[in-house]
PDB file of C-alpha atoms in Angstrom:
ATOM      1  CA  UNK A   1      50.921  76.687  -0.896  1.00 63.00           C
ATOM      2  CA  UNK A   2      49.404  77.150  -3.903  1.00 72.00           C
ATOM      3  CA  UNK A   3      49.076  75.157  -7.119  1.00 88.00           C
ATOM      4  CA  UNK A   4      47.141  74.872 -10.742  1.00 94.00           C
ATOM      5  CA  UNK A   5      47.835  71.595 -12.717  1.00 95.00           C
ATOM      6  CA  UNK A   6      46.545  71.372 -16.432  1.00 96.00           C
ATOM      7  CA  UNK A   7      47.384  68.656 -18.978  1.00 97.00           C
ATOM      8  CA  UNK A   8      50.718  70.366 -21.360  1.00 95.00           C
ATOM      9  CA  UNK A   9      48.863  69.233 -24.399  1.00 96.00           C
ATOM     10  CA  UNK A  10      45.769  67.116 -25.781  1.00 98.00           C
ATOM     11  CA  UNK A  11      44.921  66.558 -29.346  1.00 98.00           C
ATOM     12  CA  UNK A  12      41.669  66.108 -30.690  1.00 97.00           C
ATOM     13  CA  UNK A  13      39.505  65.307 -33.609  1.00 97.00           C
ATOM     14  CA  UNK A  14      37.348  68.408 -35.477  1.00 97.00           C
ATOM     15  CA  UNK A  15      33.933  67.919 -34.844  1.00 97.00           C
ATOM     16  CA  UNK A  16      34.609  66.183 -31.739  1.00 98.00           C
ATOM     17  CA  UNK A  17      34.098  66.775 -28.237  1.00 98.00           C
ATOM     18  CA  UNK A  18      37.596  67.641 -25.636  1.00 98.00           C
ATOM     19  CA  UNK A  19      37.455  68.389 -22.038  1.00 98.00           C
ATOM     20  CA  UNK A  20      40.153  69.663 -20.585  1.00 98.00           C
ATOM     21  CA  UNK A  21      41.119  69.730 -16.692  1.00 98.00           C
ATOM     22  CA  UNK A  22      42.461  71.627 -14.119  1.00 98.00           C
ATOM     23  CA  UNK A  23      42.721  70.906 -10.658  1.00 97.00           C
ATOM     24  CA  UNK A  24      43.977  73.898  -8.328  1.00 96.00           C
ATOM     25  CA  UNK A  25      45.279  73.968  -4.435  1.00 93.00           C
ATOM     26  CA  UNK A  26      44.595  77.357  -3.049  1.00 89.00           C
ATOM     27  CA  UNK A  27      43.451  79.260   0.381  1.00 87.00           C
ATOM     28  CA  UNK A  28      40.691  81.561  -0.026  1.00 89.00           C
ATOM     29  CA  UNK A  29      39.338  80.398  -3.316  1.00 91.00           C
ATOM     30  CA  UNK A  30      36.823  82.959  -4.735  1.00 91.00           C
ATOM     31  CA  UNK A  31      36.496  82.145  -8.750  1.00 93.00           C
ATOM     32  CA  UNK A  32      38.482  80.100 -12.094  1.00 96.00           C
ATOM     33  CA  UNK A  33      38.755  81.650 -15.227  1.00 96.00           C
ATOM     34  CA  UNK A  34      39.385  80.420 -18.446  1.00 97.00           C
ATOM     35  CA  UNK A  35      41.328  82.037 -21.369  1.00 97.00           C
ATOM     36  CA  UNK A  36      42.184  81.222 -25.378  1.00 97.00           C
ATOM     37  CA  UNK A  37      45.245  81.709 -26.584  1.00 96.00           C
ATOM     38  CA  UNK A  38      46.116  81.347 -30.185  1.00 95.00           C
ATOM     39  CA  UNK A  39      50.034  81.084 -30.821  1.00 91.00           C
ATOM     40  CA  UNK A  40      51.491  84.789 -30.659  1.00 89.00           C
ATOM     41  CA  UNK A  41      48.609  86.179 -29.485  1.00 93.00           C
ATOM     42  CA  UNK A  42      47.179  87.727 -26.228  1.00 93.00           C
ATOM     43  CA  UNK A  43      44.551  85.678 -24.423  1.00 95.00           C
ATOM     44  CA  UNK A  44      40.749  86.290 -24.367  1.00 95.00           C
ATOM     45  CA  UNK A  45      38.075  85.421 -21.684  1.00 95.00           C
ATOM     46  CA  UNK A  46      36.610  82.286 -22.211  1.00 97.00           C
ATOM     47  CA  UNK A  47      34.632  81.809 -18.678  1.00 96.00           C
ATOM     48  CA  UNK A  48      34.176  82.670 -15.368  1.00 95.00           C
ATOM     49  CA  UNK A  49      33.099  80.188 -12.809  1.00 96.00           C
ATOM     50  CA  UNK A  50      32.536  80.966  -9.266  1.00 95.00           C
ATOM     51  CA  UNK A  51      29.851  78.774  -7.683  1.00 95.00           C
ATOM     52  CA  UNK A  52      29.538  75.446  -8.170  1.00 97.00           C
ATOM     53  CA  UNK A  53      28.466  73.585 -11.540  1.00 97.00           C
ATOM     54  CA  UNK A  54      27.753  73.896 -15.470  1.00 97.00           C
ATOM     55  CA  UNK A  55      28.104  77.109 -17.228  1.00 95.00           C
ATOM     56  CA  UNK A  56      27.027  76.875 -21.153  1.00 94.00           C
ATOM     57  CA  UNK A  57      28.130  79.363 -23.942  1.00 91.00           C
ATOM     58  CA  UNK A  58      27.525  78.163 -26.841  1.00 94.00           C
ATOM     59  CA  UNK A  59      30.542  75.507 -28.221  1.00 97.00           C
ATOM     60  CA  UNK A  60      32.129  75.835 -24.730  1.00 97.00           C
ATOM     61  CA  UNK A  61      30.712  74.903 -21.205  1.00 97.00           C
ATOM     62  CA  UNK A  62      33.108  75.353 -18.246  1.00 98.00           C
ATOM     63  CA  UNK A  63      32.189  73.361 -15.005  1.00 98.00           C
ATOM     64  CA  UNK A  64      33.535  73.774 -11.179  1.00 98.00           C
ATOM     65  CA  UNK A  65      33.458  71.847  -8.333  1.00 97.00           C
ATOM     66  CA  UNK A  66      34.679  73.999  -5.493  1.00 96.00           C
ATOM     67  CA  UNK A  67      34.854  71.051  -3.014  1.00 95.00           C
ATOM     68  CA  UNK A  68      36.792  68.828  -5.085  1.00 96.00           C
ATOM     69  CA  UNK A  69      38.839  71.933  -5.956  1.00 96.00           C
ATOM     70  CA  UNK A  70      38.331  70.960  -9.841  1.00 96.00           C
ATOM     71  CA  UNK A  71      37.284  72.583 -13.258  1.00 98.00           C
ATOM     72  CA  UNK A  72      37.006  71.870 -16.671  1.00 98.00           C
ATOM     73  CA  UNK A  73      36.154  73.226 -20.150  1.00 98.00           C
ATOM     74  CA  UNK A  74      34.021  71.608 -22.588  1.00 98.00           C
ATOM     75  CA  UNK A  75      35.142  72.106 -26.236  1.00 98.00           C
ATOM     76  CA  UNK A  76      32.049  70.582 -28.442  1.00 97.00           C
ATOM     77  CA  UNK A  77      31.926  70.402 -32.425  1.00 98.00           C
ATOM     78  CA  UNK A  78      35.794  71.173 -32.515  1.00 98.00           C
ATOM     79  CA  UNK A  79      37.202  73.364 -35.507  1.00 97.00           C
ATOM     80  CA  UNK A  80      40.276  73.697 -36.564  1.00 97.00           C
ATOM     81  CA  UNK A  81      40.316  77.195 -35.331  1.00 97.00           C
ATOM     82  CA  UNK A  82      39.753  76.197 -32.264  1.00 98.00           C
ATOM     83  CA  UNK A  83      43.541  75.329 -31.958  1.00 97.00           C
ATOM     84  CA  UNK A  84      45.437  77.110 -29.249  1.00 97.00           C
ATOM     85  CA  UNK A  85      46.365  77.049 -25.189  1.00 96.00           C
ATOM     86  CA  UNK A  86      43.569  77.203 -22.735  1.00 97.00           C
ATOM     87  CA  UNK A  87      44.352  79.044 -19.692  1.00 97.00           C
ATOM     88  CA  UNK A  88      42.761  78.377 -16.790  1.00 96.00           C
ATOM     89  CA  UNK A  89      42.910  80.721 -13.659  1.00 95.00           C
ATOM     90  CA  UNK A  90      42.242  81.264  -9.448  1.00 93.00           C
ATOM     91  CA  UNK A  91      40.799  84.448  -8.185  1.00 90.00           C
ATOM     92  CA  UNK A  92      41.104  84.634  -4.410  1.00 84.00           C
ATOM     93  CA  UNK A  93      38.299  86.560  -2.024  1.00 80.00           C
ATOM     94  CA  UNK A  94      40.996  88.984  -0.914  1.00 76.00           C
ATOM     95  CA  UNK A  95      40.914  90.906  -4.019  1.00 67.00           C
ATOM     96  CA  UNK A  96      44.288  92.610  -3.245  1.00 68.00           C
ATOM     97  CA  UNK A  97      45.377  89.107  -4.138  1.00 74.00           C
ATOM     98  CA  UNK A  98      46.612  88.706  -7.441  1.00 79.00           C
ATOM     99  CA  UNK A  99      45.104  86.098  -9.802  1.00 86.00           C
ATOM    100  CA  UNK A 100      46.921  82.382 -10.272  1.00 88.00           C
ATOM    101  CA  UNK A 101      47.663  81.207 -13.736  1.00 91.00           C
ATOM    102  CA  UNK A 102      47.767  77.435 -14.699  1.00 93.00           C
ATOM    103  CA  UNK A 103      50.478  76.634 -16.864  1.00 92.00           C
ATOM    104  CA  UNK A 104      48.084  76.218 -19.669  1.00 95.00           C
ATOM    105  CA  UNK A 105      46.877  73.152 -22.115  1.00 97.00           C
ATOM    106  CA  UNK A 106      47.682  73.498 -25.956  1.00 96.00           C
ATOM    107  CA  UNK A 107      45.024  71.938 -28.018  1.00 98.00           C
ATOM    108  CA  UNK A 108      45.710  70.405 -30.988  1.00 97.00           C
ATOM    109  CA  UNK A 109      42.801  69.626 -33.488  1.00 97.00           C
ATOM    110  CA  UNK A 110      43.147  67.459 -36.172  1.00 96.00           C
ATOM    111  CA  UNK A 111      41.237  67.589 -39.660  1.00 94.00           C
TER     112      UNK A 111
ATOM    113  CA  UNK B   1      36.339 101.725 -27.726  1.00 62.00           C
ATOM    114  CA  UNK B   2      38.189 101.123 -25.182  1.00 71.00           C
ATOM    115  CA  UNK B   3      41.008  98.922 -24.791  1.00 93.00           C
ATOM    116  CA  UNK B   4      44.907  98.015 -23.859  1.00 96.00           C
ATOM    117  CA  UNK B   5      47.663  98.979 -26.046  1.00 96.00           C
ATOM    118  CA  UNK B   6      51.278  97.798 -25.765  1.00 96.00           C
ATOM    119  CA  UNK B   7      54.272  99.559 -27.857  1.00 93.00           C
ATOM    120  CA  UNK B   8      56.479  98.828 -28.903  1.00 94.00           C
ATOM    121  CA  UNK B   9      55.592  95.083 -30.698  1.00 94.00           C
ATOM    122  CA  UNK B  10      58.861  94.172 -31.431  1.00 94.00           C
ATOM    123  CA  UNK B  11      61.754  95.459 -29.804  1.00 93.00           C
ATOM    124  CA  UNK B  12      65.354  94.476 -29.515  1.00 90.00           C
ATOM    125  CA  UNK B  13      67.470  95.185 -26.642  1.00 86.00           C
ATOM    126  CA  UNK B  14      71.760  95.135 -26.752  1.00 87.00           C
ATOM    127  CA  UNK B  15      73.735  93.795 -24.488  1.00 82.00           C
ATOM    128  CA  UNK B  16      73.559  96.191 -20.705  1.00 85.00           C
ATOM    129  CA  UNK B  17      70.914  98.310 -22.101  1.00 90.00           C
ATOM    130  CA  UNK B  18      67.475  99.253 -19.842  1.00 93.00           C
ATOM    131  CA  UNK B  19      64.314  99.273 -22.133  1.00 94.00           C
ATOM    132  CA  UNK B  20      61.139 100.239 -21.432  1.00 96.00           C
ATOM    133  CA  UNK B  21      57.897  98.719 -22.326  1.00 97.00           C
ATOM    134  CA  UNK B  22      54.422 101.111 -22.834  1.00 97.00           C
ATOM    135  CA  UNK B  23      50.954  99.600 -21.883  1.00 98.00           C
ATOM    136  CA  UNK B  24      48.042 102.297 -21.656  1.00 97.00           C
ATOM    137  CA  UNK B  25      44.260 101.321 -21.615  1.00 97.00           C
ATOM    138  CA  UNK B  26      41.432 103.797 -21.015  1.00 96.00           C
ATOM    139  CA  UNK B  27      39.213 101.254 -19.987  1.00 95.00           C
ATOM    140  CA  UNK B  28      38.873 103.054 -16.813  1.00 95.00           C
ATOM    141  CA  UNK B  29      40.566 100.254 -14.789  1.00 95.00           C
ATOM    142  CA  UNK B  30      41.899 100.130 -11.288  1.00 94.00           C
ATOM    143  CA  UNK B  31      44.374  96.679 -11.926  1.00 93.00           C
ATOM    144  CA  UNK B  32      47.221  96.641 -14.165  1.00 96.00           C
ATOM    145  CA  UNK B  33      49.348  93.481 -14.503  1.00 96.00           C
ATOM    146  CA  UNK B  34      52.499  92.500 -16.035  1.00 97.00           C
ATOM    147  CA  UNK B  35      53.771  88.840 -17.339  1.00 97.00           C
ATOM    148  CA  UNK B  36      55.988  87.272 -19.034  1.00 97.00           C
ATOM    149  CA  UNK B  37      55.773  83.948 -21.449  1.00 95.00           C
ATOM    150  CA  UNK B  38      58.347  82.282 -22.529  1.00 93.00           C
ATOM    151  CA  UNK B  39      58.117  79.497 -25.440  1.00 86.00           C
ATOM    152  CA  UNK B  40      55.455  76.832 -24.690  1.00 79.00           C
ATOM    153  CA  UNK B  41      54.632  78.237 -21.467  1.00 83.00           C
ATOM    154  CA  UNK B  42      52.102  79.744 -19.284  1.00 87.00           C
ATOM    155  CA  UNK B  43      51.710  83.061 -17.754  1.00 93.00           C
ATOM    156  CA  UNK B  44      54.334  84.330 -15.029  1.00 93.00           C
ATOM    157  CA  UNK B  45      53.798  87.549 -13.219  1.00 94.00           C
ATOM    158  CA  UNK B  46      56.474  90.357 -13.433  1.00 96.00           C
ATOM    159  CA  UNK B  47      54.264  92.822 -11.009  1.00 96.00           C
ATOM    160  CA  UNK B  48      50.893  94.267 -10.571  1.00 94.00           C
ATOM    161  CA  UNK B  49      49.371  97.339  -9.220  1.00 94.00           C
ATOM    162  CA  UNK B  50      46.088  97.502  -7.583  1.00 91.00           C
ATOM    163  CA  UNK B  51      45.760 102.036  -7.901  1.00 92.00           C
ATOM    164  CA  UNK B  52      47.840 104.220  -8.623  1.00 95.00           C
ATOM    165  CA  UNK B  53      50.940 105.143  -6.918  1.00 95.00           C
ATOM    166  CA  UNK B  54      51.224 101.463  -5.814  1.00 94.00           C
ATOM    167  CA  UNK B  55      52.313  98.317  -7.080  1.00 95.00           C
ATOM    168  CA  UNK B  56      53.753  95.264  -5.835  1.00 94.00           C
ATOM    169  CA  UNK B  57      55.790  92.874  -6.891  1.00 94.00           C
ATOM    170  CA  UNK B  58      55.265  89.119  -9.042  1.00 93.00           C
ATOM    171  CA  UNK B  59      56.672  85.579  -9.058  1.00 90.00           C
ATOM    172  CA  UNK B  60      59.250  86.765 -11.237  1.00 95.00           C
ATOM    173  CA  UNK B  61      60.412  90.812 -10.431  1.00 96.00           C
ATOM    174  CA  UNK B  62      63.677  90.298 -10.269  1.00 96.00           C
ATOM    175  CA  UNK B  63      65.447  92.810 -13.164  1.00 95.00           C
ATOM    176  CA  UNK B  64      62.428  94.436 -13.790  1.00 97.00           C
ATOM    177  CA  UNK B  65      61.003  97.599 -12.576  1.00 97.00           C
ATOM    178  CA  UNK B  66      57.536  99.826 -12.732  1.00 98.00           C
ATOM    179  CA  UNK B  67      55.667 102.651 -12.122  1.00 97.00           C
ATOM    180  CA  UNK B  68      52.163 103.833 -11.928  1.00 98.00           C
ATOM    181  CA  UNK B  69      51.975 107.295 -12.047  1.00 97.00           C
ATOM    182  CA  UNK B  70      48.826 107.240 -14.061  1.00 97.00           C
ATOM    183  CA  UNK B  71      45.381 105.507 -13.425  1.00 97.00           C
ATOM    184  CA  UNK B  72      46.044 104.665 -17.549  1.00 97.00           C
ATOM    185  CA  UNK B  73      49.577 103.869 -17.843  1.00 98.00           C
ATOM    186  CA  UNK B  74      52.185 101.159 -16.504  1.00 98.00           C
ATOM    187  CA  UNK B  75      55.072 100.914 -18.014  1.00 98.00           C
ATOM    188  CA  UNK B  76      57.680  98.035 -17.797  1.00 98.00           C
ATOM    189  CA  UNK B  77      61.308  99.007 -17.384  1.00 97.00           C
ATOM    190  CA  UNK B  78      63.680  95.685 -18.408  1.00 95.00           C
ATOM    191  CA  UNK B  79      67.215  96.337 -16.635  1.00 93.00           C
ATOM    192  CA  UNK B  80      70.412  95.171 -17.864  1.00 88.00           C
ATOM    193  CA  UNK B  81      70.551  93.069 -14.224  1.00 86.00           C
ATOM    194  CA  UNK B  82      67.463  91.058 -15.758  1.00 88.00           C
ATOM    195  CA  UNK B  83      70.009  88.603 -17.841  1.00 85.00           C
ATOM    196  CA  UNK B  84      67.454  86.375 -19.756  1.00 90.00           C
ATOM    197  CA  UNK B  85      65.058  89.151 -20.949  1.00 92.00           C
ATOM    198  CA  UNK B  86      64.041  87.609 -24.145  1.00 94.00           C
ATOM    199  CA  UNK B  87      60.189  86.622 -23.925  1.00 95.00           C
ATOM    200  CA  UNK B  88      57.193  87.891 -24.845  1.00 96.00           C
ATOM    201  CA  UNK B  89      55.693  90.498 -22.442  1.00 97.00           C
ATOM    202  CA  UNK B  90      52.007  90.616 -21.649  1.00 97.00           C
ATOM    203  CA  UNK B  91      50.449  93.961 -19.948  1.00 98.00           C
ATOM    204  CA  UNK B  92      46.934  93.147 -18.873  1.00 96.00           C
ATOM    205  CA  UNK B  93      43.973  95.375 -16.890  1.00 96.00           C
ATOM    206  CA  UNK B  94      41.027  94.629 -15.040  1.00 93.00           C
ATOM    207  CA  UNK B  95      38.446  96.351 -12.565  1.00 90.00           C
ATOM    208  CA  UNK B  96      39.182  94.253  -9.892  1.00 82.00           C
ATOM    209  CA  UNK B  97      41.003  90.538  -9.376  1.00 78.00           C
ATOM    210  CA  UNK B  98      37.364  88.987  -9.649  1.00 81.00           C
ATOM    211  CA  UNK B  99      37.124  90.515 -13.234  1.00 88.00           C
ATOM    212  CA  UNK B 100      38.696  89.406 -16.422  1.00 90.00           C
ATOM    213  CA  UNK B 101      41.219  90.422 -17.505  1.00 92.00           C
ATOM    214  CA  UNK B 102      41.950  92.341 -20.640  1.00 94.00           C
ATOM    215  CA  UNK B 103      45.201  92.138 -22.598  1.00 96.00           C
ATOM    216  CA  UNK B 104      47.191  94.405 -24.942  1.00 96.00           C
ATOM    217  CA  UNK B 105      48.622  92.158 -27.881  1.00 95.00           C
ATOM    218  CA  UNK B 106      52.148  91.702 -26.222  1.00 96.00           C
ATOM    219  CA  UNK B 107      55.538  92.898 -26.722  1.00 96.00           C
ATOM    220  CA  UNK B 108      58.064  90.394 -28.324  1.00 95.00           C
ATOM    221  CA  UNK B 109      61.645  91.260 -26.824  1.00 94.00           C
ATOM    222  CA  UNK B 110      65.002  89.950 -28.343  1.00 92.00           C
ATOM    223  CA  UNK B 111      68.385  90.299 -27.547  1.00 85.00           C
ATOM    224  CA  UNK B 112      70.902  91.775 -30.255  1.00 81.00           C
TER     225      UNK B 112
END
């Protein structure tokens, strides 16, 4: 089968660091996404991550490790804006498959 | 520029009535998807179509129907069977499935 876990929600500090997880359980894995999504809103690319390791863009780093089938996404010097859901995502190498969404992880930052 | 836009961005639907969602981009894009969120959840897809003149179905097609007549257009048809409808509908394209994904700014759906 196929599966995505993510935290439901984390709450953090502004100026802080968060990390947030996901761990996924698929055949054929090609590539993880990650999304923002503010409340109401559509979601925007965060990061795409398809061979192993660190990937920096400025406040937000997303890592993979395709062998232990895990990701996660580095949040540093939090703001308060940066309060929303964080969708992460599976592409597979059949690209007639369709992409996997995790349930998501709502962020909470405190002042 | 290019983008994804969904109409309408409110709509209300009564009670055995089929509506019907818009979601054009002239991004040039192969991949449309459609999903649904629901309060406080993730992402569930409705259906998807790779080209045109194809598409196939989601987790979640049940009640819903599509077409994709047009490289630029996929609209969303929400039947009367579909008997939970309200949610907020996503429309989304990309290149391929190893691209991201870009999204229209939804389509909030109520029941009257």
């Amino acid at each position: 089968g196929q599966n995505i876990d993510q935290p439901t929600e984390m709450t953090a500090t502004e100026g802080a660091i968060v990390q947030i997880n996901c761990t996924y359980q698929t055949s054929g894995f090609n590539g993880l996404f990650w999304y923002q999504q503010h409340a109401g809103e559509a979601p925007t690319f965060l990061s795409y991550n398809v061979l192993d390791g660190l990937e920096e863009k400025g406040r937000f780093s997303s890592f993979l490790s395709r062998s232990k089938g895990y990701s996660y996404l580095l949040l540093k010097e939090l703001q308060m804006k940066d309060s929303a859901s964080y969708l992460c995502a599976v592409t597979k190498l059949n690209r007639d498959d369709k992409i996997i969404f995790g349930k998501g992880t709502r962020l909470h930052i405190l002042p | 520029d290019g983008g994804i836009t969904q109409s309408p961005k409110y709509l209300f639907r009564k009670e055995g009535q089929n509506v019907t969602l818009s979601c054009e981009q002239n991004l040039n894009h192969d991949a449309m998807y459609w999903y649904r969120q629901d309060p406080g959840q993730g992402l569930r897809l409705i259906y998807y179509s790779q080209i045109v003149n194809d598409f196939q179905k989601g987790d979640i097609a049940e009640g819903y129907s599509v077409s994709r007549e047009k490289k630029e257009s996929f609209p969303l048809t929400v039947t009367s069977a579909q008997k939970n409808p309200t949610a907020f509908y996503l429309c989304a394209s990309n290149r391929d499935s190893n691209q991201p994904q870009h999204f229209g700014d939804g389509t909030r759906l109520s029941i009257l």
